[in-house]
Structures are given as C-alpha cells and as structure tokens.
PDB file of C-alpha atoms in Angstrom:
ATOM      1  CA  MET A  11      40.015  18.777  -1.715  1.00 40.00           C
ATOM      2  CA  ASN A  12      36.364  19.457  -0.939  1.00 44.00           C
ATOM      3  CA  VAL A  13      34.216  16.654  -2.372  1.00 49.00           C
ATOM      4  CA  LYS A  14      30.488  17.083  -1.908  1.00 65.00           C
ATOM      5  CA  ALA A  15      28.446  14.023  -1.057  1.00 76.00           C
ATOM      6  CA  THR A  16      25.610  13.311  -3.438  1.00 84.00           C
ATOM      7  CA  PRO A  17      22.335  14.307  -1.767  1.00 88.00           C
ATOM      8  CA  VAL A  18      19.869  11.450  -1.382  1.00 90.00           C
ATOM      9  CA  ALA A  19      16.061  11.496  -1.278  1.00 90.00           C
ATOM     10  CA  ARG A  20      13.496   8.702  -1.025  1.00 92.00           C
ATOM     11  CA  SER A  21      11.416   7.712  -4.046  1.00 93.00           C
ATOM     12  CA  PRO A  22       7.603   7.871  -4.074  1.00 93.00           C
ATOM     13  CA  ARG A  23       7.521   4.065  -4.207  1.00 93.00           C
ATOM     14  CA  LEU A  24       9.621   3.718  -1.050  1.00 92.00           C
ATOM     15  CA  LEU A  25       7.594   6.352   0.792  1.00 91.00           C
ATOM     16  CA  ARG A  26       4.326   4.703  -0.292  1.00 89.00           C
ATOM     17  CA  GLN A  27       5.496   1.304   0.951  1.00 87.00           C
ATOM     18  CA  GLN A  28       6.530   2.792   4.301  1.00 87.00           C
ATOM     19  CA  MET A  29       3.215   4.635   4.677  1.00 85.00           C
ATOM     20  CA  LEU A  30       1.161   1.568   3.777  1.00 80.00           C
ATOM     21  CA  ARG A  31       3.159  -0.518   6.239  1.00 80.00           C
ATOM     22  CA  ASP A  32       2.590   2.067   8.979  1.00 78.00           C
ATOM     23  CA  ASN A  33      -1.085   2.592   8.109  1.00 71.00           C
ATOM     24  CA  ARG A  34      -2.429  -0.944   8.434  1.00 66.00           C
ATOM     25  CA  PHE A  35      -5.621  -1.268  10.412  1.00 62.00           C
ATOM     26  CA  PHE A  36      -4.787  -3.065  13.685  1.00 57.00           C
ATOM     27  CA  GLY A  37      -1.485  -4.072  12.054  1.00 58.00           C
ATOM     28  CA  LEU A  38      -3.288  -6.492   9.741  1.00 65.00           C
ATOM     29  CA  HIS A  39      -2.913  -6.660   6.002  1.00 71.00           C
ATOM     30  CA  GLN A  40      -6.026  -6.577   3.820  1.00 70.00           C
ATOM     31  CA  ILE A  41      -5.794 -10.309   3.091  1.00 72.00           C
ATOM     32  CA  TRP A  42      -6.592 -11.105   6.750  1.00 77.00           C
ATOM     33  CA  PHE A  43      -9.690  -8.928   6.576  1.00 75.00           C
ATOM     34  CA  ALA A  44     -10.716 -10.888   3.488  1.00 75.00           C
ATOM     35  CA  VAL A  45     -10.312 -14.119   5.454  1.00 77.00           C
ATOM     36  CA  LEU A  46     -12.484 -12.632   8.196  1.00 79.00           C
ATOM     37  CA  LEU A  47     -15.154 -11.764   5.613  1.00 78.00           C
ATOM     38  CA  ILE A  48     -15.324 -15.273   4.122  1.00 78.00           C
ATOM     39  CA  PRO A  49     -18.171 -16.467   6.378  1.00 81.00           C
ATOM     40  CA  ALA A  50     -20.309 -13.419   5.550  1.00 80.00           C
ATOM     41  CA  SER A  51     -19.600 -13.634   1.824  1.00 79.00           C
ATOM     42  CA  LEU A  52     -20.242 -17.410   1.861  1.00 79.00           C
ATOM     43  CA  TYR A  53     -23.564 -16.871   3.575  1.00 81.00           C
ATOM     44  CA  LEU A  54     -24.640 -14.205   1.080  1.00 80.00           C
ATOM     45  CA  MET A  55     -23.461 -16.243  -1.893  1.00 79.00           C
ATOM     46  CA  ARG A  56     -25.217 -19.348  -0.526  1.00 80.00           C
ATOM     47  CA  LEU A  57     -28.502 -17.445  -0.450  1.00 83.00           C
ATOM     48  CA  PHE A  58     -28.307 -16.711  -4.180  1.00 80.00           C
ATOM     49  CA  SER A  59     -26.419 -19.736  -5.534  1.00 79.00           C
ATOM     50  CA  PRO A  60     -27.631 -23.299  -6.102  1.00 83.00           C
ATOM     51  CA  LEU A  61     -24.064 -24.670  -5.679  1.00 79.00           C
ATOM     52  CA  PRO A  62     -23.002 -26.434  -2.456  1.00 81.00           C
ATOM     53  CA  TRP A  63     -21.007 -24.272  -0.036  1.00 72.00           C
ATOM     54  CA  GLN A  64     -17.736 -26.171  -0.718  1.00 77.00           C
ATOM     55  CA  TRP A  65     -17.729 -24.781  -4.241  1.00 78.00           C
ATOM     56  CA  LEU A  66     -18.182 -21.251  -2.928  1.00 76.00           C
ATOM     57  CA  VAL A  67     -15.130 -21.044  -0.632  1.00 78.00           C
ATOM     58  CA  VAL A  68     -12.717 -19.674  -3.255  1.00 81.00           C
ATOM     59  CA  PRO A  69     -15.249 -17.254  -4.773  1.00 82.00           C
ATOM     60  CA  GLY A  70     -16.233 -16.266  -1.214  1.00 78.00           C
ATOM     61  CA  PHE A  71     -12.613 -15.439  -0.422  1.00 79.00           C
ATOM     62  CA  LEU A  72     -12.287 -13.441  -3.648  1.00 82.00           C
ATOM     63  CA  VAL A  73     -15.488 -11.517  -2.913  1.00 81.00           C
ATOM     64  CA  GLY A  74     -14.249 -10.784   0.621  1.00 79.00           C
ATOM     65  CA  TRP A  75     -10.894  -9.598  -0.704  1.00 80.00           C
ATOM     66  CA  LEU A  76     -12.611  -7.408  -3.314  1.00 84.00           C
ATOM     67  CA  VAL A  77     -14.789  -5.788  -0.643  1.00 83.00           C
ATOM     68  CA  VAL A  78     -11.764  -5.103   1.566  1.00 81.00           C
ATOM     69  CA  GLU A  79      -9.737  -3.664  -1.326  1.00 82.00           C
ATOM     70  CA  LEU A  80     -12.623  -1.371  -2.235  1.00 86.00           C
ATOM     71  CA  LEU A  81     -12.930  -0.251   1.385  1.00 83.00           C
ATOM     72  CA  PHE A  82      -9.227   0.636   1.534  1.00 81.00           C
ATOM     73  CA  LEU A  83      -9.019   2.096  -1.986  1.00 85.00           C
ATOM     74  CA  ARG A  84      -9.542   5.747  -0.997  1.00 88.00           C
ATOM     75  CA  ARG A  85      -6.864   5.491   1.694  1.00 83.00           C
ATOM     76  CA  ARG A  86      -4.404   3.843  -0.699  1.00 84.00           C
ATOM     77  CA  LEU A  87      -4.969   6.539  -3.355  1.00 89.00           C
ATOM     78  CA  ALA A  88      -4.482   9.287  -0.777  1.00 90.00           C
ATOM     79  CA  ILE A  89      -1.260   7.638   0.399  1.00 88.00           C
ATOM     80  CA  ARG A  90      -0.036   7.400  -3.203  1.00 91.00           C
ATOM     81  CA  ARG A  91      -0.647  11.134  -3.797  1.00 94.00           C
ATOM     82  CA  LEU A  92       0.970  12.054  -0.485  1.00 93.00           C
ATOM     83  CA  ALA A  93       4.031   9.901  -1.242  1.00 93.00           C
ATOM     84  CA  VAL A  94       4.592  11.641  -4.599  1.00 95.00           C
ATOM     85  CA  LYS A  95       4.314  15.077  -2.991  1.00 96.00           C
ATOM     86  CA  GLN A  96       6.500  14.150  -0.036  1.00 95.00           C
ATOM     87  CA  SER A  97       9.192  12.675  -2.307  1.00 95.00           C
ATOM     88  CA  HIS A  98       9.262  15.823  -4.453  1.00 95.00           C
ATOM     89  CA  ASP A  99       9.461  18.005  -1.334  1.00 96.00           C
ATOM     90  CA  GLU A 100      12.345  15.893  -0.027  1.00 94.00           C
ATOM     91  CA  ILE A 101      14.206  16.219  -3.345  1.00 94.00           C
ATOM     92  CA  VAL A 102      13.766  20.002  -3.312  1.00 95.00           C
ATOM     93  CA  ARG A 103      14.835  20.236   0.333  1.00 95.00           C
ATOM     94  CA  GLU A 104      18.007  18.184  -0.271  1.00 93.00           C
ATOM     95  CA  ALA A 105      18.852  20.166  -3.421  1.00 93.00           C
ATOM     96  CA  LEU A 106      18.515  23.458  -1.538  1.00 93.00           C
ATOM     97  CA  ARG A 107      20.497  22.184   1.436  1.00 93.00           C
ATOM     98  CA  HIS A 108      23.409  21.056  -0.768  1.00 91.00           C
ATOM     99  CA  GLY A 109      23.127  23.836  -3.335  1.00 90.00           C
ATOM    100  CA  VAL A 110      22.730  21.551  -6.337  1.00 91.00           C
ATOM    101  CA  ALA A 111      20.185  21.183  -9.142  1.00 91.00           C
ATOM    102  CA  LEU A 112      17.156  18.958  -8.612  1.00 90.00           C
ATOM    103  CA  GLN A 113      18.465  16.466 -11.179  1.00 91.00           C
ATOM    104  CA  GLU A 114      21.641  15.945  -9.151  1.00 91.00           C
ATOM    105  CA  VAL A 115      19.746  14.559  -6.161  1.00 91.00           C
ATOM    106  CA  ARG A 116      19.932  10.767  -6.158  1.00 91.00           C
ATOM    107  CA  VAL A 117      16.544   9.137  -5.554  1.00 91.00           C
ATOM    108  CA  ILE A 118      16.743   5.818  -3.711  1.00 90.00           C
ATOM    109  CA  ASP A 119      14.131   3.123  -4.074  1.00 87.00           C
ATOM    110  CA  ARG A 120      15.195   0.778  -1.275  1.00 82.00           C
ATOM    111  CA  GLU A 121      15.890   1.200   2.384  1.00 74.00           C
ATOM    112  CA  THR A 122      19.546   0.999   3.312  1.00 64.00           C
ATOM    113  CA  ASP A 123      20.438  -0.462   6.661  1.00 48.00           C
TER     114      ASP A 123
END
C-alpha cells in the first residue's frame, strides 16, 4: 500500500513572523528603540508644552514608539509582501514535487519542533 504523505508548506503569517524576528535591527525590537527615543521626544515636547515633564513621560514614550514604527513601516510592508509570495511559491513547489493539486497542500501556521 503506497500512502502519500500530505505535502506541507508554511503560511504567510509564519514566514512573516520568522522574517521579522530575523530582521530586527541589532536584535532589538522596536519598543526598545522607542525607549531610547524618550529623552529626545520629552525634550521636544517640553519645548512646546506648558505641562511639567512628569506628565509628558507616557506621551513621550508613545511619540517615540510612533516614530520608530513609522521608520520601520516600509520594511514591515516589504516583508509582508515577500512572505505572501514566498508562501505561494512554497505551496506550488510542494504541489509539483508531490504531484498533487495546490488545494491539497496543507498550510501550517505554527512551527513544529
């Protein structure tokens, strides 16, 4: 009896997570860059705000995080597009290798150890 194993390909979500994990700048997540930008954002907000600096810590962190997210936005969008293309290519490759239809390829969303 010749039973074919179901071909498996990675989902765009899984590929995107792996690429984002591998593509961090100096291995740091964006939240740490926001923490590093707090002093600069506090200083700029202090110049234009009559509030004491203690009231500006949380907004300063949010402004820093917003700046960092905007700086990394183009890279994240490119990674998202690449993950979708790479996942589709992997599905096609597995379907051709096993001689099955594209719909028969099982798409996994989590890493299996």
